[in-house]
Amino acid sequence: MLFTILNVISAWAIPFLLLVIPLYGYLKKVPVYESFVEGAQEGFVTAVKIIPFLVGMMVAISVFRASGAMGYLSLVLEPLTSLLGAPSEVLPLAIMRPMSGSGVLGMATELMRTYGPDSFIGRLASVMQGTTDTTFFVLTVYFGAVGIKKYRYAIVTGLTADITGFIASIYICNLLFR
Amino acid sequence: MLNLIWLILLASGIVVAALNGNIEVVTEAALGAAKGAVEVCFDLVGVMALWLGIMKIAEKGGLVAALAKMLRPLMVRLFPSVPSQHPAMGAIILNLSANMLGLGNAATPFGMKAMQELQTLNNDSDEASTAMCTFLALNTSCITLIPATIIGVRLSFGSANPTEIVGPCIFATSIAMTIAISLDYWFRTHSRWRRPS
């Protein structure tokens, strides 16, 4: 039941916005097509501007991951997470989460294929995936779009939020699904 | 901060690959990722154009301003350095709304628009403004009411109850968001990074 409702909402959200906003604009006598094109032009310029920032970040993350350095980091962190009650299988997911959205989705998918979506690992991976964000990607893209090179404390705040999200995910999953 | 993180990611990767005797993966990963980054940006071009086009209509019709007015009491407290009528407020609200609905591809364009608006208040500095840091704290910790992608993955592997994770997700993000907002508040009022206003 809940699933059907959520499914309908996600299916309708974008068509709804695409209908309501231009319709409302037209009724308010906005030249809708011309305004659309005007806004769309800004979008193009911004997307191109972030390329150098994204290349820098993605190269570093990819080297870190492909070399096996990430694997060693999860070995180091394992005692800490088992103390919190998380199986070591989800640790690479936690480490990659702030760095790469598509990489992490791949990992979560793999965990669910291996252990099943209704296993403890599958549920924990799902909650972790839904809870935190790709902080590095967001910071790189958003700051890159306006040419900000000094991030001040934004990284610390974002990563703390991610770590908090993980700990909270582990806690709630242990409470509900164990 | 970022300089150091970037260097550590890169250098530790290269050292580990060298010690494991498979240094060639570094070259492959680096070149592949560089190409991948440009592909990501090109995927973004169309989506950015679409949503910023739609947003322009909403802006001219007064929809963005109406939404911003509704949430003004909250926004003024979160962003004391941004004038309450500033267009940045509307873009921030649109970005967070899209995030909450799980519309990732709409959230990014609105977010970049918000950053551009905030940058106009930042004297074109290359250092992040306080409002930008608060915005990103909210953005990266934002509650997702419909984590559509992960529900889809669970469904495709035959989960008996694909949406059972929605409640736990909301619980965990609420805590993360509370911590992010509090930490951001502390940073901008008490830490060595604070700015005289």
mmCIF file of C-alpha atoms in Angstrom:
data_model
loop_
_atom_site.group_PDB
_atom_site.id
_atom_site.type_symbol
_atom_site.label_atom_id
_atom_site.label_comp_id
_atom_site.label_asym_id
_atom_site.label_seq_id
_atom_site.Cartn_x
_atom_site.Cartn_y
_atom_site.Cartn_z
ATOM 1 C CA MET A 1 0.000 0.000 0.000
ATOM 2 C CA LEU A 2 2.651 2.483 1.106
ATOM 3 C CA PHE A 3 4.779 1.322 -1.772
ATOM 4 C CA THR A 4 1.996 1.994 -4.287
ATOM 5 C CA ILE A 5 1.497 5.505 -2.931
ATOM 6 C CA LEU A 6 5.210 6.325 -2.998
ATOM 7 C CA ASN A 7 5.509 4.841 -6.448
ATOM 8 C CA VAL A 8 2.674 6.980 -7.764
ATOM 9 C CA ILE A 9 4.200 10.094 -6.197
ATOM 10 C CA SER A 10 7.627 9.461 -7.735
ATOM 11 C CA ALA A 11 6.099 8.718 -11.116
ATOM 12 C CA TRP A 12 3.973 11.878 -11.051
ATOM 13 C CA ALA A 13 6.329 14.389 -9.432
ATOM 14 C CA ILE A 14 8.166 15.486 -12.581
ATOM 15 C CA PRO A 15 5.216 15.410 -15.039
ATOM 16 C CA PHE A 16 3.237 17.377 -12.440
ATOM 17 C CA LEU A 17 5.881 20.111 -12.188
ATOM 18 C CA LEU A 18 6.276 20.211 -15.969
ATOM 19 C CA LEU A 19 2.548 20.796 -16.311
ATOM 20 C CA VAL A 20 1.765 23.083 -13.408
ATOM 21 C CA ILE A 21 4.654 25.556 -13.643
ATOM 22 C CA PRO A 22 4.263 26.477 -17.349
ATOM 23 C CA LEU A 23 0.467 26.508 -16.999
ATOM 24 C CA TYR A 24 0.633 28.822 -13.991
ATOM 25 C CA GLY A 25 3.150 31.020 -15.815
ATOM 26 C CA TYR A 26 0.914 31.241 -18.875
ATOM 27 C CA LEU A 27 -2.057 32.278 -16.745
ATOM 28 C CA LYS A 28 0.164 34.960 -15.180
ATOM 29 C CA LYS A 29 0.927 36.166 -18.742
ATOM 30 C CA VAL A 30 4.557 35.049 -18.699
ATOM 31 C CA PRO A 31 5.996 34.378 -22.196
ATOM 32 C CA VAL A 32 6.559 30.735 -21.235
ATOM 33 C CA TYR A 33 8.647 29.426 -24.108
ATOM 34 C CA GLU A 34 10.964 32.434 -24.272
ATOM 35 C CA SER A 35 11.467 32.339 -20.515
ATOM 36 C CA PHE A 36 12.252 28.633 -20.697
ATOM 37 C CA VAL A 37 14.956 29.181 -23.291
ATOM 38 C CA GLU A 38 16.407 32.087 -21.329
ATOM 39 C CA GLY A 39 16.762 29.911 -18.231
ATOM 40 C CA ALA A 40 18.021 26.911 -20.185
ATOM 41 C CA GLN A 41 20.942 28.939 -21.540
ATOM 42 C CA GLU A 42 22.229 29.530 -18.029
ATOM 43 C CA GLY A 43 22.068 25.797 -17.397
ATOM 44 C CA PHE A 44 24.399 25.016 -20.275
ATOM 45 C CA VAL A 45 27.092 27.451 -19.175
ATOM 46 C CA THR A 46 27.020 26.195 -15.584
ATOM 47 C CA ALA A 47 27.332 22.536 -16.549
ATOM 48 C CA VAL A 48 30.443 23.243 -18.639
ATOM 49 C CA LYS A 49 32.041 25.351 -15.896
ATOM 50 C CA ILE A 50 32.211 22.467 -13.424
ATOM 51 C CA ILE A 51 34.210 20.127 -15.698
ATOM 52 C CA PRO A 52 37.706 20.948 -14.336
ATOM 53 C CA PHE A 53 36.574 20.622 -10.714
ATOM 54 C CA LEU A 54 34.898 17.304 -11.362
ATOM 55 C CA VAL A 55 37.878 15.908 -13.300
ATOM 56 C CA GLY A 56 40.183 16.704 -10.387
ATOM 57 C CA MET A 57 37.947 15.103 -7.802
ATOM 58 C CA MET A 58 36.947 12.029 -9.774
ATOM 59 C CA VAL A 59 40.525 11.184 -10.770
ATOM 60 C CA ALA A 60 41.717 11.250 -7.145
ATOM 61 C CA ILE A 61 38.786 9.159 -5.911
ATOM 62 C CA SER A 62 39.110 6.661 -8.710
ATOM 63 C CA VAL A 63 42.851 6.128 -8.099
ATOM 64 C CA PHE A 64 42.176 5.736 -4.368
ATOM 65 C CA ARG A 65 39.576 3.080 -5.025
ATOM 66 C CA ALA A 66 41.135 1.135 -7.912
ATOM 67 C CA SER A 67 44.542 0.861 -6.223
ATOM 68 C CA GLY A 68 43.107 -1.029 -3.267
ATOM 69 C CA ALA A 69 43.825 1.800 -0.790
ATOM 70 C CA MET A 70 40.131 1.933 0.043
ATOM 71 C CA GLY A 71 40.198 -1.756 0.944
ATOM 72 C CA TYR A 72 42.983 -1.110 3.462
ATOM 73 C CA LEU A 73 41.078 1.795 4.958
ATOM 74 C CA SER A 74 38.092 -0.470 5.596
ATOM 75 C CA LEU A 75 40.402 -3.014 7.278
ATOM 76 C CA VAL A 76 41.661 -0.282 9.604
ATOM 77 C CA LEU A 77 38.158 0.928 10.420
ATOM 78 C CA GLU A 78 36.618 -2.522 10.867
ATOM 79 C CA PRO A 79 37.064 -2.873 14.660
ATOM 80 C CA LEU A 80 35.356 0.494 15.093
ATOM 81 C CA THR A 81 32.258 -0.386 13.067
ATOM 82 C CA SER A 82 31.868 -3.864 14.542
ATOM 83 C CA LEU A 83 31.811 -2.119 17.912
ATOM 84 C CA LEU A 84 28.819 -0.123 16.660
ATOM 85 C CA GLY A 85 27.089 -3.281 15.476
ATOM 86 C CA ALA A 86 27.611 -3.081 11.719
ATOM 87 C CA PRO A 87 28.724 -6.079 9.643
ATOM 88 C CA SER A 88 32.049 -5.467 7.877
ATOM 89 C CA GLU A 89 30.396 -6.080 4.497
ATOM 90 C CA VAL A 90 28.795 -2.614 4.516
ATOM 91 C CA LEU A 91 31.999 -0.763 5.399
ATOM 92 C CA PRO A 92 33.265 -0.122 1.837
ATOM 93 C CA LEU A 93 29.837 1.347 1.121
ATOM 94 C CA ALA A 94 30.167 3.712 4.068
ATOM 95 C CA ILE A 95 33.614 4.859 2.957
ATOM 96 C CA MET A 96 32.629 5.377 -0.668
ATOM 97 C CA ARG A 97 29.319 7.071 0.104
ATOM 98 C CA PRO A 98 30.592 10.661 0.326
ATOM 99 C CA MET A 99 32.687 10.231 -2.815
ATOM 100 C CA SER A 100 30.741 8.569 -5.573
ATOM 101 C CA GLY A 101 27.003 8.220 -6.060
ATOM 102 C CA SER A 102 27.079 5.706 -8.895
ATOM 103 C CA GLY A 103 29.877 3.661 -7.304
ATOM 104 C CA VAL A 104 27.924 3.335 -4.084
ATOM 105 C CA LEU A 105 24.678 2.436 -5.793
ATOM 106 C CA GLY A 106 26.618 -0.350 -7.513
ATOM 107 C CA MET A 107 27.935 -1.556 -4.143
ATOM 108 C CA ALA A 108 24.497 -1.469 -2.505
ATOM 109 C CA THR A 109 23.035 -3.369 -5.446
ATOM 110 C CA GLU A 110 25.783 -5.965 -5.180
ATOM 111 C CA LEU A 111 25.160 -6.438 -1.437
ATOM 112 C CA MET A 112 21.449 -6.930 -2.033
ATOM 113 C CA ARG A 113 22.104 -9.399 -4.830
ATOM 114 C CA THR A 114 24.470 -11.400 -2.615
ATOM 115 C CA TYR A 115 22.631 -11.301 0.709
ATOM 116 C CA GLY A 116 19.056 -10.497 -0.346
ATOM 117 C CA PRO A 117 17.222 -7.183 0.155
ATOM 118 C CA ASP A 118 15.477 -8.421 3.312
ATOM 119 C CA SER A 119 18.651 -9.618 5.072
ATOM 120 C CA PHE A 120 20.138 -7.413 7.792
ATOM 121 C CA ILE A 121 22.978 -6.394 5.460
ATOM 122 C CA GLY A 122 20.533 -5.635 2.644
ATOM 123 C CA ARG A 123 18.362 -3.477 4.868
ATOM 124 C CA LEU A 124 21.294 -1.663 6.451
ATOM 125 C CA ALA A 125 22.806 -0.984 3.016
ATOM 126 C CA SER A 126 19.449 0.412 1.844
ATOM 127 C CA VAL A 127 19.093 2.729 4.832
ATOM 128 C CA MET A 128 22.687 3.946 4.528
ATOM 129 C CA GLN A 129 22.193 4.597 0.846
ATOM 130 C CA GLY A 130 19.000 6.567 1.485
ATOM 131 C CA THR A 131 20.358 8.480 4.454
ATOM 132 C CA THR A 132 23.577 10.147 3.408
ATOM 133 C CA ASP A 133 24.727 12.119 0.438
ATOM 134 C CA THR A 134 27.678 12.218 -1.923
ATOM 135 C CA THR A 135 29.198 15.121 -0.012
ATOM 136 C CA PHE A 136 32.366 15.423 -2.112
ATOM 137 C CA PHE A 137 30.410 15.390 -5.350
ATOM 138 C CA VAL A 138 27.974 18.023 -4.097
ATOM 139 C CA LEU A 139 30.742 20.295 -2.786
ATOM 140 C CA THR A 140 32.821 19.896 -5.952
ATOM 141 C CA VAL A 141 29.937 20.600 -8.290
ATOM 142 C CA TYR A 142 28.292 23.400 -6.306
ATOM 143 C CA PHE A 143 31.444 25.281 -5.406
ATOM 144 C CA GLY A 144 32.870 24.612 -8.862
ATOM 145 C CA ALA A 145 29.856 26.230 -10.492
ATOM 146 C CA VAL A 146 30.774 29.585 -8.920
ATOM 147 C CA GLY A 147 34.554 29.200 -8.861
ATOM 148 C CA ILE A 148 34.918 28.832 -5.075
ATOM 149 C CA LYS A 149 38.266 27.244 -4.220
ATOM 150 C CA LYS A 150 38.380 27.721 -0.446
ATOM 151 C CA TYR A 151 35.664 25.643 1.193
ATOM 152 C CA ARG A 152 36.232 26.816 4.806
ATOM 153 C CA TYR A 153 34.410 24.414 7.164
ATOM 154 C CA ALA A 154 31.918 23.033 4.609
ATOM 155 C CA ILE A 155 33.750 19.700 4.256
ATOM 156 C CA VAL A 156 33.866 19.139 8.004
ATOM 157 C CA THR A 157 30.138 19.811 8.353
ATOM 158 C CA GLY A 158 29.227 17.588 5.397
ATOM 159 C CA LEU A 159 31.391 14.664 6.472
ATOM 160 C CA THR A 160 30.211 14.907 10.077
ATOM 161 C CA ALA A 161 26.639 14.734 8.780
ATOM 162 C CA ASP A 162 27.549 11.618 6.782
ATOM 163 C CA ILE A 163 29.204 9.899 9.746
ATOM 164 C CA THR A 164 26.238 10.796 11.970
ATOM 165 C CA GLY A 165 23.905 9.399 9.313
ATOM 166 C CA PHE A 166 25.813 6.109 9.279
ATOM 167 C CA ILE A 167 25.834 5.708 13.017
ATOM 168 C CA ALA A 168 22.121 6.554 13.164
ATOM 169 C CA SER A 169 21.420 4.034 10.351
ATOM 170 C CA ILE A 170 23.299 1.294 12.194
ATOM 171 C CA TYR A 171 21.469 2.126 15.413
ATOM 172 C CA ILE A 172 17.964 2.144 13.939
ATOM 173 C CA CYS A 173 18.564 -1.014 11.877
ATOM 174 C CA ASN A 174 19.829 -2.893 14.919
ATOM 175 C CA LEU A 175 16.765 -1.736 16.794
ATOM 176 C CA LEU A 176 14.200 -2.653 14.138
ATOM 177 C CA PHE A 177 15.652 -5.438 12.029
ATOM 178 C CA ARG A 178 17.828 -7.560 14.322
ATOM 179 C CA MET B 1 41.666 21.211 3.884
ATOM 180 C CA LEU B 2 40.548 20.208 0.423
ATOM 181 C CA ASN B 3 44.107 20.399 -0.892
ATOM 182 C CA LEU B 4 45.199 17.891 1.720
ATOM 183 C CA ILE B 5 42.291 15.477 1.183
ATOM 184 C CA TRP B 6 42.854 15.543 -2.548
ATOM 185 C CA LEU B 7 46.567 14.878 -2.169
ATOM 186 C CA ILE B 8 46.007 12.036 0.321
ATOM 187 C CA LEU B 9 43.489 10.286 -1.928
ATOM 188 C CA LEU B 10 45.823 10.490 -4.883
ATOM 189 C CA ALA B 11 49.142 9.779 -3.161
ATOM 190 C CA SER B 12 47.929 6.921 -0.949
ATOM 191 C CA GLY B 13 46.351 5.289 -3.971
ATOM 192 C CA ILE B 14 49.576 5.458 -5.951
ATOM 193 C CA VAL B 15 51.703 4.196 -3.034
ATOM 194 C CA VAL B 16 49.363 1.263 -2.366
ATOM 195 C CA ALA B 17 49.267 0.328 -6.048
ATOM 196 C CA ALA B 18 53.089 0.457 -6.210
ATOM 197 C CA LEU B 19 53.486 -1.732 -3.102
ATOM 198 C CA ASN B 20 51.012 -4.241 -4.519
ATOM 199 C CA GLY B 21 52.947 -4.301 -7.759
ATOM 200 C CA ASN B 22 50.054 -3.201 -9.937
ATOM 201 C CA ILE B 23 50.948 0.380 -10.696
ATOM 202 C CA GLU B 24 49.268 0.150 -14.108
ATOM 203 C CA VAL B 25 45.789 0.361 -12.499
ATOM 204 C CA VAL B 26 46.603 3.959 -11.490
ATOM 205 C CA THR B 27 47.018 5.093 -15.067
ATOM 206 C CA GLU B 28 43.888 3.285 -16.128
ATOM 207 C CA ALA B 29 41.825 4.660 -13.230
ATOM 208 C CA ALA B 30 43.072 8.227 -13.657
ATOM 209 C CA LEU B 31 42.475 8.418 -17.401
ATOM 210 C CA GLY B 32 39.142 6.621 -17.141
ATOM 211 C CA ALA B 33 37.913 8.943 -14.389
ATOM 212 C CA ALA B 34 38.968 12.064 -16.301
ATOM 213 C CA LYS B 35 36.903 10.905 -19.241
ATOM 214 C CA GLY B 36 34.053 9.899 -16.940
ATOM 215 C CA ALA B 37 33.955 13.335 -15.299
ATOM 216 C CA VAL B 38 33.385 15.034 -18.638
ATOM 217 C CA GLU B 39 30.652 12.523 -19.459
ATOM 218 C CA VAL B 40 28.921 13.316 -16.167
ATOM 219 C CA CYS B 41 28.993 17.024 -17.048
ATOM 220 C CA PHE B 42 27.604 16.377 -20.488
ATOM 221 C CA ASP B 43 24.792 14.334 -18.995
ATOM 222 C CA LEU B 44 24.141 17.312 -16.763
ATOM 223 C CA VAL B 45 23.890 19.831 -19.606
ATOM 224 C CA GLY B 46 20.460 18.704 -20.769
ATOM 225 C CA VAL B 47 19.007 18.282 -17.299
ATOM 226 C CA MET B 48 20.395 21.630 -16.169
ATOM 227 C CA ALA B 49 18.938 23.376 -19.199
ATOM 228 C CA LEU B 50 15.531 21.750 -18.654
ATOM 229 C CA TRP B 51 15.179 22.593 -14.965
ATOM 230 C CA LEU B 52 16.652 26.061 -15.077
ATOM 231 C CA GLY B 53 14.303 26.775 -17.982
ATOM 232 C CA ILE B 54 11.316 25.629 -15.939
ATOM 233 C CA MET B 55 12.582 27.584 -12.946
ATOM 234 C CA LYS B 56 12.768 30.765 -15.002
ATOM 235 C CA ILE B 57 9.057 30.398 -15.810
ATOM 236 C CA ALA B 58 8.252 29.784 -12.133
ATOM 237 C CA GLU B 59 10.326 32.824 -11.231
ATOM 238 C CA LYS B 60 8.621 35.149 -13.700
ATOM 239 C CA GLY B 61 5.181 33.893 -12.729
ATOM 240 C CA GLY B 62 5.911 34.775 -9.096
ATOM 241 C CA LEU B 63 5.750 31.158 -7.921
ATOM 242 C CA VAL B 64 9.270 31.118 -6.496
ATOM 243 C CA ALA B 65 8.714 34.381 -4.637
ATOM 244 C CA ALA B 66 5.451 33.056 -3.169
ATOM 245 C CA LEU B 67 7.164 29.906 -1.944
ATOM 246 C CA ALA B 68 10.024 31.934 -0.502
ATOM 247 C CA LYS B 69 7.584 34.225 1.290
ATOM 248 C CA MET B 70 5.866 31.255 2.905
ATOM 249 C CA LEU B 71 9.120 29.915 4.329
ATOM 250 C CA ARG B 72 10.641 33.313 5.115
ATOM 251 C CA PRO B 73 10.573 33.089 8.932
ATOM 252 C CA LEU B 74 12.619 29.884 8.801
ATOM 253 C CA MET B 75 14.956 30.992 6.019
ATOM 254 C CA VAL B 76 15.829 34.304 7.666
ATOM 255 C CA ARG B 77 17.021 32.429 10.750
ATOM 256 C CA LEU B 78 19.074 29.932 8.779
ATOM 257 C CA PHE B 79 20.573 32.547 6.476
ATOM 258 C CA PRO B 80 20.910 35.786 8.453
ATOM 259 C CA SER B 81 23.436 37.186 5.940
ATOM 260 C CA VAL B 82 21.061 36.894 2.969
ATOM 261 C CA PRO B 83 18.451 39.668 2.472
ATOM 262 C CA SER B 84 14.990 38.110 2.903
ATOM 263 C CA GLN B 85 13.815 39.154 -0.586
ATOM 264 C CA HIS B 86 16.959 37.928 -2.359
ATOM 265 C CA PRO B 87 16.474 35.454 -5.267
ATOM 266 C CA ALA B 88 18.936 33.076 -3.581
ATOM 267 C CA MET B 89 16.233 32.204 -1.036
ATOM 268 C CA GLY B 90 13.848 30.910 -3.711
ATOM 269 C CA ALA B 91 16.539 28.799 -5.365
ATOM 270 C CA ILE B 92 17.607 27.309 -2.014
ATOM 271 C CA ILE B 93 13.994 26.359 -1.233
ATOM 272 C CA LEU B 94 13.531 24.739 -4.652
ATOM 273 C CA ASN B 95 16.756 22.769 -4.218
ATOM 274 C CA LEU B 96 15.810 21.465 -0.789
ATOM 275 C CA SER B 97 12.270 20.600 -1.929
ATOM 276 C CA ALA B 98 13.622 18.633 -4.891
ATOM 277 C CA ASN B 99 16.036 16.856 -2.531
ATOM 278 C CA MET B 100 13.230 15.900 -0.177
ATOM 279 C CA LEU B 101 11.168 14.458 -3.013
ATOM 280 C CA GLY B 102 14.188 12.465 -4.173
ATOM 281 C CA LEU B 103 14.332 14.349 -7.494
ATOM 282 C CA GLY B 104 18.125 14.341 -7.642
ATOM 283 C CA ASN B 105 18.303 15.522 -11.226
ATOM 284 C CA ALA B 106 16.189 18.589 -10.474
ATOM 285 C CA ALA B 107 17.973 19.327 -7.199
ATOM 286 C CA THR B 108 21.410 19.851 -8.781
ATOM 287 C CA PRO B 109 20.387 22.624 -11.208
ATOM 288 C CA PHE B 110 18.457 24.480 -8.493
ATOM 289 C CA GLY B 111 21.413 24.085 -6.154
ATOM 290 C CA MET B 112 23.847 25.563 -8.650
ATOM 291 C CA LYS B 113 21.473 28.426 -9.280
ATOM 292 C CA ALA B 114 21.336 29.021 -5.518
ATOM 293 C CA MET B 115 25.140 29.053 -5.355
ATOM 294 C CA GLN B 116 25.309 31.605 -8.185
ATOM 295 C CA GLU B 117 22.842 33.829 -6.382
ATOM 296 C CA LEU B 118 24.797 33.487 -3.136
ATOM 297 C CA GLN B 119 28.002 34.303 -4.992
ATOM 298 C CA THR B 120 26.548 37.703 -5.983
ATOM 299 C CA LEU B 121 26.514 38.496 -2.241
ATOM 300 C CA ASN B 122 30.066 37.237 -1.821
ATOM 301 C CA ASN B 123 31.949 39.972 -3.741
ATOM 302 C CA ASP B 124 33.046 37.315 -6.259
ATOM 303 C CA SER B 125 35.492 35.953 -3.726
ATOM 304 C CA ASP B 126 37.022 32.496 -4.264
ATOM 305 C CA GLU B 127 36.291 31.681 -0.620
ATOM 306 C CA ALA B 128 32.962 30.182 0.435
ATOM 307 C CA SER B 129 30.573 32.575 2.182
ATOM 308 C CA THR B 130 28.893 31.678 5.452
ATOM 309 C CA ALA B 131 25.516 31.334 3.722
ATOM 310 C CA MET B 132 27.046 28.908 1.188
ATOM 311 C CA CYS B 133 28.382 26.709 3.969
ATOM 312 C CA THR B 134 24.977 26.634 5.672
ATOM 313 C CA PHE B 135 23.268 25.844 2.384
ATOM 314 C CA LEU B 136 25.614 22.934 1.700
ATOM 315 C CA ALA B 137 25.220 21.621 5.250
ATOM 316 C CA LEU B 138 21.452 21.537 4.671
ATOM 317 C CA ASN B 139 21.817 20.124 1.195
ATOM 318 C CA THR B 140 24.127 17.215 2.026
ATOM 319 C CA SER B 141 22.143 16.187 5.106
ATOM 320 C CA CYS B 142 18.678 16.808 3.700
ATOM 321 C CA ILE B 143 15.849 14.401 4.435
ATOM 322 C CA THR B 144 14.700 12.310 1.480
ATOM 323 C CA LEU B 145 11.036 11.426 1.798
ATOM 324 C CA ILE B 146 11.072 9.150 -1.244
ATOM 325 C CA PRO B 147 14.398 7.354 -1.785
ATOM 326 C CA ALA B 148 13.092 6.138 -5.138
ATOM 327 C CA THR B 149 16.297 4.586 -6.509
ATOM 328 C CA ILE B 150 16.971 2.322 -3.566
ATOM 329 C CA ILE B 151 13.302 1.282 -3.352
ATOM 330 C CA GLY B 152 13.553 0.302 -7.013
ATOM 331 C CA VAL B 153 16.686 -1.774 -6.375
ATOM 332 C CA ARG B 154 15.025 -3.566 -3.447
ATOM 333 C CA LEU B 155 11.978 -4.282 -5.555
ATOM 334 C CA SER B 156 14.069 -5.703 -8.381
ATOM 335 C CA PHE B 157 15.660 -8.239 -6.002
ATOM 336 C CA GLY B 158 12.267 -9.422 -4.802
ATOM 337 C CA SER B 159 12.034 -7.704 -1.404
ATOM 338 C CA ALA B 160 8.864 -8.607 0.518
ATOM 339 C CA ASN B 161 8.525 -5.005 1.643
ATOM 340 C CA PRO B 162 10.612 -2.614 -0.454
ATOM 341 C CA THR B 163 9.469 0.536 1.375
ATOM 342 C CA GLU B 164 10.137 -0.650 4.936
ATOM 343 C CA ILE B 165 13.384 1.316 4.851
ATOM 344 C CA VAL B 166 11.660 4.701 4.376
ATOM 345 C CA GLY B 167 10.919 5.204 8.084
ATOM 346 C CA PRO B 168 14.448 4.290 9.233
ATOM 347 C CA CYS B 169 15.900 6.556 6.514
ATOM 348 C CA ILE B 170 13.829 9.502 7.732
ATOM 349 C CA PHE B 171 14.878 8.817 11.324
ATOM 350 C CA ALA B 172 18.586 8.640 10.435
ATOM 351 C CA THR B 173 18.555 11.714 8.178
ATOM 352 C CA SER B 174 16.694 13.760 10.778
ATOM 353 C CA ILE B 175 19.504 13.108 13.222
ATOM 354 C CA ALA B 176 22.184 13.817 10.610
ATOM 355 C CA MET B 177 20.431 17.049 9.632
ATOM 356 C CA THR B 178 20.128 18.215 13.237
ATOM 357 C CA ILE B 179 23.832 17.610 13.789
ATOM 358 C CA ALA B 180 24.753 19.353 10.513
ATOM 359 C CA ILE B 181 22.697 22.466 11.307
ATOM 360 C CA SER B 182 24.040 22.665 14.869
ATOM 361 C CA LEU B 183 27.634 22.163 13.767
ATOM 362 C CA ASP B 184 27.261 24.750 11.028
ATOM 363 C CA TYR B 185 25.814 27.182 13.552
ATOM 364 C CA TRP B 186 28.744 26.581 15.889
ATOM 365 C CA PHE B 187 31.273 27.043 13.080
ATOM 366 C CA ARG B 188 29.816 30.325 11.958
ATOM 367 C CA THR B 189 29.416 31.790 15.425
ATOM 368 C CA HIS B 190 32.256 30.392 17.512
ATOM 369 C CA SER B 191 35.019 28.747 15.475
ATOM 370 C CA ARG B 192 38.164 30.296 14.046
ATOM 371 C CA TRP B 193 36.432 30.262 10.649
ATOM 372 C CA ARG B 194 33.724 32.714 11.688
ATOM 373 C CA ARG B 195 33.554 36.047 9.969
ATOM 374 C CA PRO B 196 32.836 39.378 11.537
ATOM 375 C CA SER B 197 29.472 40.449 10.184
#
